[in-house]
C-alpha cells in the first residue's frame, strides 16, 4: 500500500476528528502586523516561530511550566505562549525578545544578563528577560525576594538563579536611572 | 503538542457566549484563561468540538464590592486580585491564596471563576471559596441562578454548570473588621499544585467568641472539602489554642488523599491536620486574639 492509500484507508476513522478549522489571525508582533490563515488549534508560540519567523521565543517543557515561551501581551502582561491559542491574540499586541535590542544596542535587561553572566546555554533567557521586563514595569525597584518570586514561573537548567537575580537587579538600576534622565520615558 | 481540532467562537458579550453554548450543547466548552483547558487539550485529555472564547467580554472583567459581596467576574484574572491594594488590605484569605496559585505568569491568564469551574481535586480557589462561603452566579436557560459553592462543587471536574450554561461570577461575602483568614499550602516548588492545602477563615463576635468559621482542605480527596465538624466545634466558643488543635483533628477524619509523587496518603492525611491547625492559628493571630 502506498502512503496515500494508507491515509485513505485510515481516512474513515479520522473523519471529522482532526479536520483543521481555519481561522484568519492578525497579530501585531513587535510593531508589525502578521496576518495568516491558520488552524484554530495553533498555539501562539508556533504562530510566532513558524508564521512570523521569530525564533527567539522557545518551546521547552510542553507542560506550561518552564516559561521559555513567555511573551508580553498588550504591553506588559507576561503570558506563556504555549498555553494560548494564536487566535486568542487576534487583534492584539505581542512583544517578543526580538523587540528588545534597538539598532544593535542591547536593551538594559539584555546588557545586564550579559554583564552578570545570567545565561549559559541561553535557552531559558528570552523567557527570563520578557518576564523580568514585565516585573520591572510593575515594580521598578524590586527586592531580591520580589525578583525570585516574579521569575518563579521560569526554569533555568544551567546557571542556577543567582546571576539571573543579579542581572535583574542591574537592569532595574539601569532602567530607573535612564527613566530619571529622560522624563518622557517615565510617562509611558 | 497540538490539541485536536476545534471550531472557535469568539464571544463579545455574555449573550453571545450563552447563545453559542446553547447552540452547541454538549460539544461546546467555555474557554476562559485556558491555563487548565489548553494543557488538557494538548495532552488530548480533552477534545471539545467547539470552544467559546469569553476573553473578549470586557464587561465580565471586574472586581468590585456590591451588596455585601466581593464580585469577581468570569474573565477576571488571578493577577487582578493579587495586585489590587484594597483586596490586599481587607481580604487576608484571598490575598494569601492569590500569591500561591500556580506561578506568576500563569496568574496573568488564569481566572478565579475558571478555576472553580474546572474543579480540579487540587484547586486552590475551590477550597478558598468553600472557606469564604462563596456563591457562583450561573447563566442558565431560565435566567440567572445563584448556587452556593458547597452545591456548586459536585465531583472532580464536575460542577453545577449544566450543558449550554456558563458561570458569570463568583461572589464572596465581604469580611467585616473581625474576620481574618489564612491559606496554608505545601508545594514541591513554586508553581506546583498543592501537595495538600487548607483554607481557613474566622469571624469573631464582639465578646471575642467565634461567630463563623470556614475551614476547607484541598488535594486531600476527589474534591475540595469543607471540614464541617471542625467548623461546628468552634462556633460560639472562645478561641484557645487547645480548641483550635482539637478542631484541626477533624480534618484527617474526612481526608481521602491518594498517594502520588507528592507524598504518601498517610503523610497527606496528617498534613491536613497540620495545615488546618496552622491556618486557624494564623487567622487568630491576624485577629489579634491568640490566647493560651
Ligand atoms: C503550570 C501551571 C500550574 C498550575 N498550578 C495551579 C495551582 O497550584 N493551583 C491551582 O488551583 N491551579 C493551578 N493551575 C491551574 C490554573 O490556576 C488555571 O488558571 C485554572 O485552574 C483555570 O482557570 P482558567 O481561567 O485558565 O480556565 P480554563 O482553563 O479556560 O477553563 C477550565 C475549565 O473550566 C471551564 N470554564 C472556565 N470558565 C468557565 C465559565 N465562566 N463558565 C463555565 N465553565 C467555565 C472550561 O470550559 C474548562 O473546562 C496551574 C496551571 C498551570 C499551567
Ligand atoms: S514551553 Fe511554554 S511553559 Fe514551557
Ligand atoms: S541558561 Fe541554559 S537553561 Fe537557563
Coordinates of C-alpha atoms and ligand atoms in Angstrom, one line a residue:
Chain A
X1 CA 0.0 0.0 0.0
X2 CA 1.3 3.5 -0.8
X3 CA 1.3 6.1 1.8
X4 CA -1.6 7.9 0.2
X5 CA -3.7 4.7 0.1
X6 CA -2.8 4.1 3.7
X7 CA -4.1 7.6 4.6
X8 CA -7.3 7.0 2.6
X9 CA -7.8 3.7 4.4
X10 CA -7.4 5.4 7.7
X11 CA -9.5 8.4 6.5
X12 CA -12.8 6.9 7.5
X13 CA -11.6 6.5 11.1
X14 CA -10.3 10.0 11.3
X15 CA -13.3 11.7 9.6
X16 CA -14.4 14.8 11.4
X17 CA -11.8 14.5 14.1
X18 CA -8.7 16.3 13.0
X19 CA -10.0 18.3 10.1
X20 CA -8.3 21.6 10.7
X21 CA -10.5 24.5 11.4
X22 CA -9.0 27.5 9.7
X23 CA -9.2 31.0 11.2
X24 CA -7.7 34.2 10.0
X25 CA -5.5 35.7 12.6
X26 CA -3.9 39.1 12.7
X27 CA -1.4 39.9 15.5
X28 CA 0.8 42.9 15.9
X29 CA 4.1 41.3 16.8
X30 CA 6.9 43.8 17.7
X31 CA 5.0 46.5 16.0
X32 CA 4.4 44.7 12.7
X33 CA 1.1 43.1 11.9
X34 CA 1.3 39.5 10.8
X35 CA -1.9 38.1 9.2
X36 CA -2.3 34.4 8.4
X37 CA -5.0 31.8 7.9
X38 CA -4.1 29.1 10.5
X39 CA -5.7 26.2 12.2
X40 CA -7.7 27.4 15.3
X41 CA -5.7 24.9 17.3
X42 CA -2.4 26.6 16.5
X43 CA -0.7 27.7 19.7
X44 CA 0.6 31.3 19.9
X45 CA 4.2 30.1 20.2
X46 CA 4.0 28.3 16.9
X47 CA 2.5 31.3 15.2
X48 CA 5.3 33.4 16.5
X49 CA 8.0 31.0 15.5
X50 CA 6.7 29.5 12.3
X51 CA 4.4 32.1 10.8
X52 CA 6.2 35.3 11.9
X53 CA 9.6 33.6 11.7
X54 CA 10.7 34.9 15.1
X55 CA 12.5 32.0 16.7
X56 CA 13.8 33.8 19.8
X57 CA 10.7 32.6 21.6
X58 CA 11.4 29.0 22.6
X59 CA 9.5 25.8 23.3
X60 CA 10.6 23.9 26.3
X61 CA 8.5 21.8 28.6
X62 CA 5.3 21.2 26.7
X63 CA 3.6 21.3 30.1
X64 CA 3.1 25.1 30.6
X65 CA 5.6 25.2 33.4
X66 CA 9.0 26.2 32.2
X67 CA 8.3 29.7 30.9
X68 CA 10.8 29.7 28.0
X69 CA 7.9 30.7 25.7
X70 CA 7.0 33.8 27.7
X71 CA 6.0 36.9 25.6
X72 CA 4.3 40.1 26.5
X73 CA 0.7 40.7 25.6
X74 CA -0.7 44.2 25.1
X75 CA 2.2 46.0 26.6
X76 CA 3.4 44.2 29.7
X77 CA 1.3 41.2 30.6
X78 CA 3.5 38.1 30.5
X79 CA 1.9 35.0 29.1
X80 CA 3.1 31.5 28.3
X81 CA 2.6 31.5 24.5
X82 CA 2.5 27.7 24.5
X83 CA -0.7 27.9 26.6
X84 CA -2.6 30.3 24.4
X85 CA -4.1 29.7 21.0
X86 CA -2.8 32.1 18.3
X87 CA -6.5 33.1 17.6
X88 CA -6.8 34.4 21.2
X89 CA -4.2 37.0 20.4
X90 CA -6.1 38.2 17.3
X91 CA -6.1 42.0 17.1
X92 CA -3.8 42.2 20.0
X93 CA -0.2 43.3 20.5
X94 CA 2.6 40.8 21.3
X95 CA 6.2 41.6 22.2
X96 CA 8.9 39.0 21.8
X97 CA 12.6 39.0 22.8
X98 CA 13.4 40.3 19.3
X99 CA 11.8 43.7 20.2
X100 CA 14.4 44.4 22.9
X101 CA 17.6 45.5 21.1
X102 CA 17.2 48.6 19.1
X103 CA 19.6 49.4 16.3
X104 CA 22.2 46.9 17.6
X105 CA 22.1 48.4 21.1
X106 CA 21.2 45.9 23.7
X107 CA 18.2 46.6 26.0
X108 CA 19.3 47.2 29.6
X109 CA 17.8 43.8 30.5
X110 CA 19.9 42.1 27.8
X111 CA 23.0 44.1 28.8
X112 CA 22.5 43.1 32.4
X113 CA 22.2 39.3 31.5
X114 CA 25.4 39.7 29.6
X115 CA 27.3 41.6 32.3
X116 CA 26.2 39.4 35.1
X117 CA 26.6 36.1 33.3
X118 CA 22.9 35.5 33.7
X119 CA 22.9 32.8 31.0
X120 CA 24.9 29.8 29.8
X121 CA 23.1 27.9 27.1
X122 CA 20.6 30.7 26.7
X123 CA 17.6 28.5 26.2
X124 CA 15.6 30.0 29.1
X125 CA 17.0 33.5 28.5
X126 CA 14.3 35.0 26.2
X127 CA 11.5 34.0 28.6
X128 CA 13.5 35.1 31.6
X129 CA 14.1 38.5 30.0
X130 CA 10.5 39.0 29.0
X131 CA 9.3 38.1 32.5
X132 CA 11.9 40.4 34.0
X133 CA 10.7 43.2 31.8
X134 CA 7.1 42.7 32.9
X135 CA 8.2 42.6 36.6
X136 CA 10.2 45.8 36.3
X137 CA 7.4 47.5 34.5
X138 CA 5.1 46.9 37.5
X139 CA 7.8 47.2 40.2
X140 CA 10.8 49.3 39.2
X141 CA 12.6 48.7 42.4
X142 CA 12.1 45.1 43.3
X143 CA 13.7 43.4 46.3
X144 CA 15.6 40.2 45.8
X145 CA 12.6 38.3 47.1
X146 CA 10.3 40.1 44.6
X147 CA 12.7 39.1 41.8
X148 CA 12.9 35.4 42.8
X149 CA 9.1 35.3 43.3
X150 CA 8.5 37.2 40.0
X151 CA 10.7 34.8 38.0
X152 CA 9.4 31.6 39.7
X153 CA 7.5 30.6 36.6
X154 CA 10.7 30.4 34.6
X155 CA 13.0 27.5 34.9
X156 CA 16.7 27.5 34.1
X157 CA 18.6 24.2 33.8
X158 CA 22.1 25.8 33.5
X159 CA 23.1 28.7 35.7
X160 CA 21.3 28.5 39.0
X161 CA 19.4 31.6 39.7
X162 CA 21.9 33.9 41.5
X163 CA 23.3 35.5 38.4
X164 CA 19.9 35.9 36.9
X165 CA 18.7 37.7 40.0
X166 CA 21.8 39.9 39.9
X167 CA 21.1 40.7 36.2
X168 CA 17.5 41.8 37.0
X169 CA 18.9 44.0 39.9
X170 CA 21.3 45.6 37.5
X171 CA 18.6 46.1 34.9
X172 CA 16.3 47.7 37.5
X173 CA 19.0 50.2 38.4
X174 CA 19.8 51.0 34.8
X175 CA 16.2 51.4 33.8
X176 CA 15.3 53.7 36.7
X177 CA 18.4 55.7 36.0
X178 CA 17.5 56.2 32.4
X179 CA 13.9 57.0 33.0
X180 CA 15.0 59.6 35.6
X181 CA 17.3 61.1 33.0
X182 CA 14.6 61.0 30.3
X183 CA 11.3 62.4 31.7
X184 CA 9.4 61.4 28.6
X185 CA 10.2 57.7 29.3
X186 CA 8.5 57.9 32.7
X187 CA 5.2 59.0 31.1
X188 CA 5.0 55.8 29.0
Chain B
X1 CA 1.8 19.0 21.1
X2 CA -1.1 20.3 19.0
X3 CA -4.5 19.8 20.5
X4 CA -7.2 18.2 18.4
X5 CA -9.0 20.5 16.0
X6 CA -12.0 22.6 17.2
X7 CA -14.3 25.2 16.0
X8 CA -13.5 28.6 17.5
X9 CA -16.2 31.0 18.5
X10 CA -15.3 34.5 19.7
X11 CA -17.9 35.9 22.1
X12 CA -18.1 39.7 22.8
X13 CA -20.9 39.7 25.3
X14 CA -22.4 37.2 27.8
X15 CA -25.4 36.9 25.4
X16 CA -23.2 35.9 22.5
X17 CA -21.4 33.4 24.6
X18 CA -24.6 31.9 26.0
X19 CA -26.2 31.7 22.6
X20 CA -23.2 29.8 21.2
X21 CA -23.2 27.4 24.2
X22 CA -26.9 26.8 23.8
X23 CA -26.4 26.1 20.1
X24 CA -23.6 23.6 20.5
X25 CA -24.8 21.9 23.7
X26 CA -22.6 19.1 24.7
X27 CA -20.0 19.9 22.1
X28 CA -19.4 23.5 23.4
X29 CA -17.0 24.5 26.0
X30 CA -16.1 27.8 27.6
X31 CA -12.5 29.0 27.0
X32 CA -11.5 31.3 29.9
X33 CA -7.8 31.8 30.7
X34 CA -7.1 28.4 29.1
X35 CA -4.5 27.6 31.8
X36 CA -6.1 24.3 32.6
X37 CA -8.1 23.6 29.4
X38 CA -5.3 24.2 26.9
X39 CA -2.8 21.8 28.7
X40 CA -5.6 19.2 28.9
X41 CA -6.3 19.6 25.2
X42 CA -2.6 19.4 24.4
X43 CA -2.3 16.1 26.2
X44 CA -5.6 15.1 24.5
X45 CA -7.3 14.6 27.8
X46 CA -9.9 16.9 26.5
X47 CA -11.0 17.4 22.9
X48 CA -14.0 19.7 22.8
X49 CA -15.5 20.2 19.4
X50 CA -16.3 23.9 19.9
X51 CA -14.6 26.5 22.1
X52 CA -16.4 29.6 23.1
X53 CA -13.8 32.2 23.9
X54 CA -15.1 34.6 26.6
X55 CA -11.8 36.5 26.9
X56 CA -13.0 39.4 24.7
X57 CA -16.0 40.0 27.0
X58 CA -14.6 43.0 28.9
X59 CA -17.8 43.5 30.8
X60 CA -17.1 40.2 32.7
X61 CA -13.7 41.5 33.8
X62 CA -14.4 43.2 37.1
X63 CA -13.5 43.1 40.8
X64 CA -15.9 45.2 42.9
X65 CA -17.8 45.3 46.1
X66 CA -21.5 45.4 45.9
X67 CA -24.5 44.4 48.1
X68 CA -22.2 42.9 50.7
X69 CA -20.2 40.8 48.3
X70 CA -16.8 41.0 46.6
X71 CA -17.9 40.2 43.0
X72 CA -15.3 38.5 40.7
X73 CA -16.2 38.4 37.0
X74 CA -15.7 35.4 34.8
X75 CA -12.7 36.9 32.9
X76 CA -11.0 38.5 36.0
X77 CA -7.5 37.1 36.2
X78 CA -5.9 35.8 39.4
X79 CA -3.3 38.6 39.0
X80 CA -6.0 41.3 39.3
X81 CA -6.8 40.1 42.9
X82 CA -3.1 39.8 43.7
X83 CA -2.3 43.3 42.7
X84 CA -5.4 45.2 43.9
X85 CA -4.2 47.1 47.1
X86 CA -7.7 47.2 48.6
X87 CA -8.0 43.5 48.2
X88 CA -4.6 43.0 49.9
X89 CA -5.7 45.2 52.8
X90 CA -9.0 43.7 53.6
X91 CA -9.2 40.1 52.3
X92 CA -6.5 38.2 54.1
X93 CA -7.6 34.8 53.0
X94 CA -7.9 35.8 49.3
X95 CA -4.5 37.6 49.5
X96 CA -2.7 34.6 50.9
X97 CA -4.2 32.4 48.1
X98 CA -3.7 34.7 45.1
X99 CA 0.0 34.8 45.6
X100 CA 0.4 31.0 45.6
X101 CA -1.9 29.8 42.8
X102 CA 0.3 28.4 40.0
X103 CA 3.1 30.7 39.1
X104 CA 3.1 34.5 38.4
X105 CA 2.9 34.1 34.6
X106 CA 0.0 31.7 34.8
X107 CA -1.8 34.0 37.2
X108 CA -1.9 36.7 34.4
X109 CA -4.1 34.4 32.3
X110 CA -5.9 32.1 34.7
X111 CA -9.2 33.2 36.1
X112 CA -10.7 32.6 39.5
X113 CA -14.1 31.6 38.0
X114 CA -12.4 29.3 35.5
X115 CA -10.6 27.6 38.4
X116 CA -13.8 26.9 40.4
X117 CA -15.5 25.7 37.1
X118 CA -12.6 23.4 36.4
X119 CA -13.0 22.0 39.9
X120 CA -9.6 20.3 40.0
X121 CA -9.2 18.0 43.0
X122 CA -6.1 20.1 44.0
X123 CA -7.6 23.5 43.1
X124 CA -6.7 26.4 45.4
X125 CA -9.7 28.6 44.6
X126 CA -12.3 25.9 45.3
X127 CA -11.1 25.4 48.9
X128 CA -10.9 29.2 49.3
X129 CA -14.5 29.7 48.1
X130 CA -15.7 27.0 50.5
X131 CA -14.0 28.6 53.5
X132 CA -15.2 32.1 52.5
X133 CA -18.7 30.8 51.7
X134 CA -18.7 31.9 48.1
X135 CA -21.7 31.8 45.7
X136 CA -21.5 31.2 42.0
X137 CA -23.8 33.1 39.6
X138 CA -24.7 30.8 36.7
X139 CA -26.4 31.9 33.5
X140 CA -28.9 29.2 32.6
X141 CA -31.9 28.9 30.2
X142 CA -34.3 30.3 32.9
X143 CA -32.0 33.2 33.6
X144 CA -29.6 33.7 36.4
X145 CA -29.3 31.4 39.3
X146 CA -27.1 31.6 42.4
X147 CA -25.5 28.4 43.7
X148 CA -23.7 28.2 47.0
X149 CA -20.2 26.9 46.4
X150 CA -21.0 23.7 48.5
X151 CA -23.6 22.7 46.0
X152 CA -21.6 24.1 43.0
X153 CA -18.7 21.7 43.5
X154 CA -20.3 18.3 42.6
X155 CA -17.3 16.0 42.0
X156 CA -13.8 16.0 40.4
X157 CA -14.0 18.3 37.3
X158 CA -17.8 18.4 37.7
X159 CA -19.9 21.4 38.8
X160 CA -23.5 22.6 38.9
X161 CA -22.9 24.3 35.5
X162 CA -25.1 22.3 33.1
X163 CA -24.6 21.7 29.4
X164 CA -25.1 25.0 27.5
X165 CA -24.7 27.2 30.6
X166 CA -21.9 29.4 31.9
X167 CA -20.7 30.9 35.1
X168 CA -20.8 34.7 35.2
X169 CA -19.2 35.4 38.5
X170 CA -18.1 34.3 42.0
X171 CA -19.4 36.3 44.9
X172 CA -17.5 36.3 48.3
X173 CA -19.2 37.9 51.3
X174 CA -17.3 41.0 52.4
X175 CA -15.5 40.2 55.6
X176 CA -16.1 42.5 58.5
X177 CA -13.4 44.0 60.7
X178 CA -13.5 41.0 63.0
X179 CA -12.9 38.4 60.2
X180 CA -9.5 37.1 59.1
X181 CA -8.3 34.2 57.1
X182 CA -5.2 32.2 56.1
X183 CA -4.2 29.9 53.3
X184 CA -1.7 27.2 54.0
X185 CA -0.2 25.3 51.1
X186 CA 2.5 22.7 50.8
X187 CA 4.0 22.5 47.4
X188 CA 7.1 20.9 46.0
X189 CA 8.2 24.0 44.2
X190 CA 6.7 27.4 43.4
X191 CA 4.0 27.0 40.7
X192 CA 3.1 23.5 41.6
X193 CA -0.3 22.2 42.6
X194 CA -0.6 21.7 46.3
X195 CA 0.7 18.5 47.9
X196 CA -2.1 19.5 50.4
X197 CA -3.6 22.8 51.4
X198 CA -6.1 24.3 53.8
X199 CA -8.2 27.5 53.6
X200 CA -9.4 29.0 56.8
X201 CA -11.5 32.0 57.8
X202 CA -12.7 33.0 61.3
X203 CA -15.1 35.7 62.4
X204 CA -15.4 36.8 66.0
X205 CA -18.3 38.3 67.9
X206 CA -17.8 41.5 69.9
X207 CA -17.3 39.4 73.0
X208 CA -14.5 37.5 71.4
X209 CA -16.3 34.2 70.8
X210 CA -16.3 32.7 67.3
X211 CA -19.3 33.8 65.2
X212 CA -18.4 32.0 62.0
X213 CA -15.7 29.5 60.9
X214 CA -14.9 28.4 57.4
X215 CA -12.5 25.5 57.0
X216 CA -11.7 23.6 53.8
X217 CA -9.0 21.3 52.6
X218 CA -7.8 20.6 49.0
X219 CA -5.6 18.0 47.3
X220 CA -6.9 15.7 50.0
X221 CA -9.7 13.8 48.1
X222 CA -11.6 13.8 44.9
X223 CA -12.8 17.4 45.5
X224 CA -12.0 20.3 47.9
X225 CA -13.9 19.6 51.1
X226 CA -15.4 21.6 53.9
X227 CA -14.4 20.3 57.4
X228 CA -17.9 20.9 58.8
X229 CA -17.2 19.1 62.1
X230 CA -14.3 21.4 62.8
X231 CA -16.4 24.5 62.0
X232 CA -19.2 23.3 64.3
X233 CA -16.8 22.7 67.1
X234 CA -15.6 26.3 67.0
X235 CA -18.9 28.3 66.7
X236 CA -19.8 30.1 69.9
X237 CA -16.6 29.2 71.6
X238 CA -13.8 31.4 72.9
X239 CA -10.8 30.6 70.7
X240 CA -7.9 28.9 72.5
X241 CA -5.0 27.1 71.0
X242 CA -6.3 23.9 72.7
X243 CA -9.7 24.3 70.9
X244 CA -8.0 25.0 67.6
X245 CA -5.9 21.9 68.0
X246 CA -8.9 19.8 68.7
X247 CA -10.7 21.3 65.6
X248 CA -7.7 20.5 63.3
X249 CA -8.0 16.8 64.3
X250 CA -11.3 16.7 62.4
X251 CA -9.6 17.2 59.0
X252 CA -7.8 13.8 58.6
X253 CA -11.1 12.1 59.5
X254 CA -12.7 13.2 56.2
X255 CA -9.5 13.4 54.1
X256 CA -9.1 10.6 51.5
X257 CA -5.9 11.6 49.7
X258 CA -4.2 9.4 47.0
X259 CA -0.5 8.6 47.3
X260 CA 1.4 10.1 44.4
X261 CA 4.8 11.6 43.6
X262 CA 4.0 14.4 46.1
X263 CA 3.7 12.1 49.1
X264 CA 2.0 9.1 50.7
X265 CA -1.6 9.0 51.7
X266 CA -0.7 8.9 55.4
X267 CA 1.6 11.9 55.1
X268 CA -1.1 14.0 53.3
X269 CA -3.8 13.0 55.7
X270 CA -1.6 14.1 58.6
X271 CA -0.8 17.3 56.8
X272 CA -4.5 18.2 56.6
X273 CA -4.4 18.4 60.4
X274 CA -1.2 20.4 60.5
X275 CA -2.3 22.9 57.8
X276 CA -5.7 23.4 59.3
X277 CA -4.1 24.0 62.7
X278 CA -1.6 26.5 61.3
X279 CA -4.3 28.3 59.3
X280 CA -6.6 28.6 62.3
X281 CA -3.7 29.9 64.4
X282 CA -2.6 32.4 61.8
X283 CA -6.2 33.7 61.3
X284 CA -6.5 34.1 65.1
X285 CA -3.1 36.0 65.2
X286 CA -4.4 38.3 62.5
X287 CA -7.4 38.9 64.6
X288 CA -5.1 39.9 67.4
X289 CA -6.8 37.3 69.5
X290 CA -4.4 34.5 70.3
X291 CA -4.9 33.2 73.8
X292 CA -3.3 30.2 75.6
Ligands
LIG1 C1 2.0 25.4 35.4 C2 0.6 25.5 36.0 C3 0.5 25.4 37.4 C4 -0.8 25.5 38.0 N1 -0.8 25.4 39.3 C5 -2.0 25.6 39.9 C6 -2.1 25.5 41.3 O1 -1.1 25.4 42.0 N2 -3.4 25.7 41.9 C7 -4.5 25.8 41.2 O2 -5.6 25.9 41.7 N3 -4.4 25.9 39.8 C8 -3.2 25.7 39.2 N4 -3.2 25.8 37.8 C9 -4.4 26.0 37.1 C10 -4.7 27.4 36.8 O3 -4.8 28.1 38.0 C11 -5.9 27.7 35.9 O4 -5.8 29.0 35.6 C12 -7.3 27.5 36.5 O5 -7.4 26.2 37.1 C13 -8.3 27.5 35.4 O6 -8.7 28.8 35.0 P1 -8.7 29.3 33.5 O7 -9.4 30.6 33.5 O8 -7.4 29.2 32.9 O9 -9.8 28.3 32.9 P2 -9.7 27.4 31.6 O10 -8.5 26.6 31.5 O11 -10.1 28.3 30.4 O12 -11.0 26.5 31.8 C14 -11.0 25.4 32.8 C15 -12.3 24.7 32.7 O13 -13.4 25.5 33.3 C16 -14.4 25.7 32.3 N5 -14.8 27.1 32.5 C17 -14.0 28.2 32.6 N6 -14.7 29.3 32.8 C18 -16.0 29.0 32.8 C19 -17.2 29.7 32.9 N7 -17.2 31.0 33.1 N8 -18.4 29.0 32.9 C20 -18.4 27.7 32.7 N9 -17.2 27.0 32.5 C21 -16.1 27.6 32.6 C22 -13.8 25.5 31.0 O14 -14.7 25.1 30.0 C23 -12.8 24.3 31.3 O15 -13.5 23.1 31.3 C24 -2.0 25.7 37.2 C25 -1.8 25.8 35.8 C26 -0.6 25.7 35.2 C27 -0.5 25.9 33.7
LIG2 S1 7.2 25.8 26.7 FE1 5.7 27.2 27.4 S2 5.9 27.0 29.5 FE2 7.4 25.5 28.8
LIG3 S1 20.8 29.3 30.6 FE1 20.5 27.3 29.9 S2 18.5 26.9 30.6 FE2 19.0 28.8 31.5

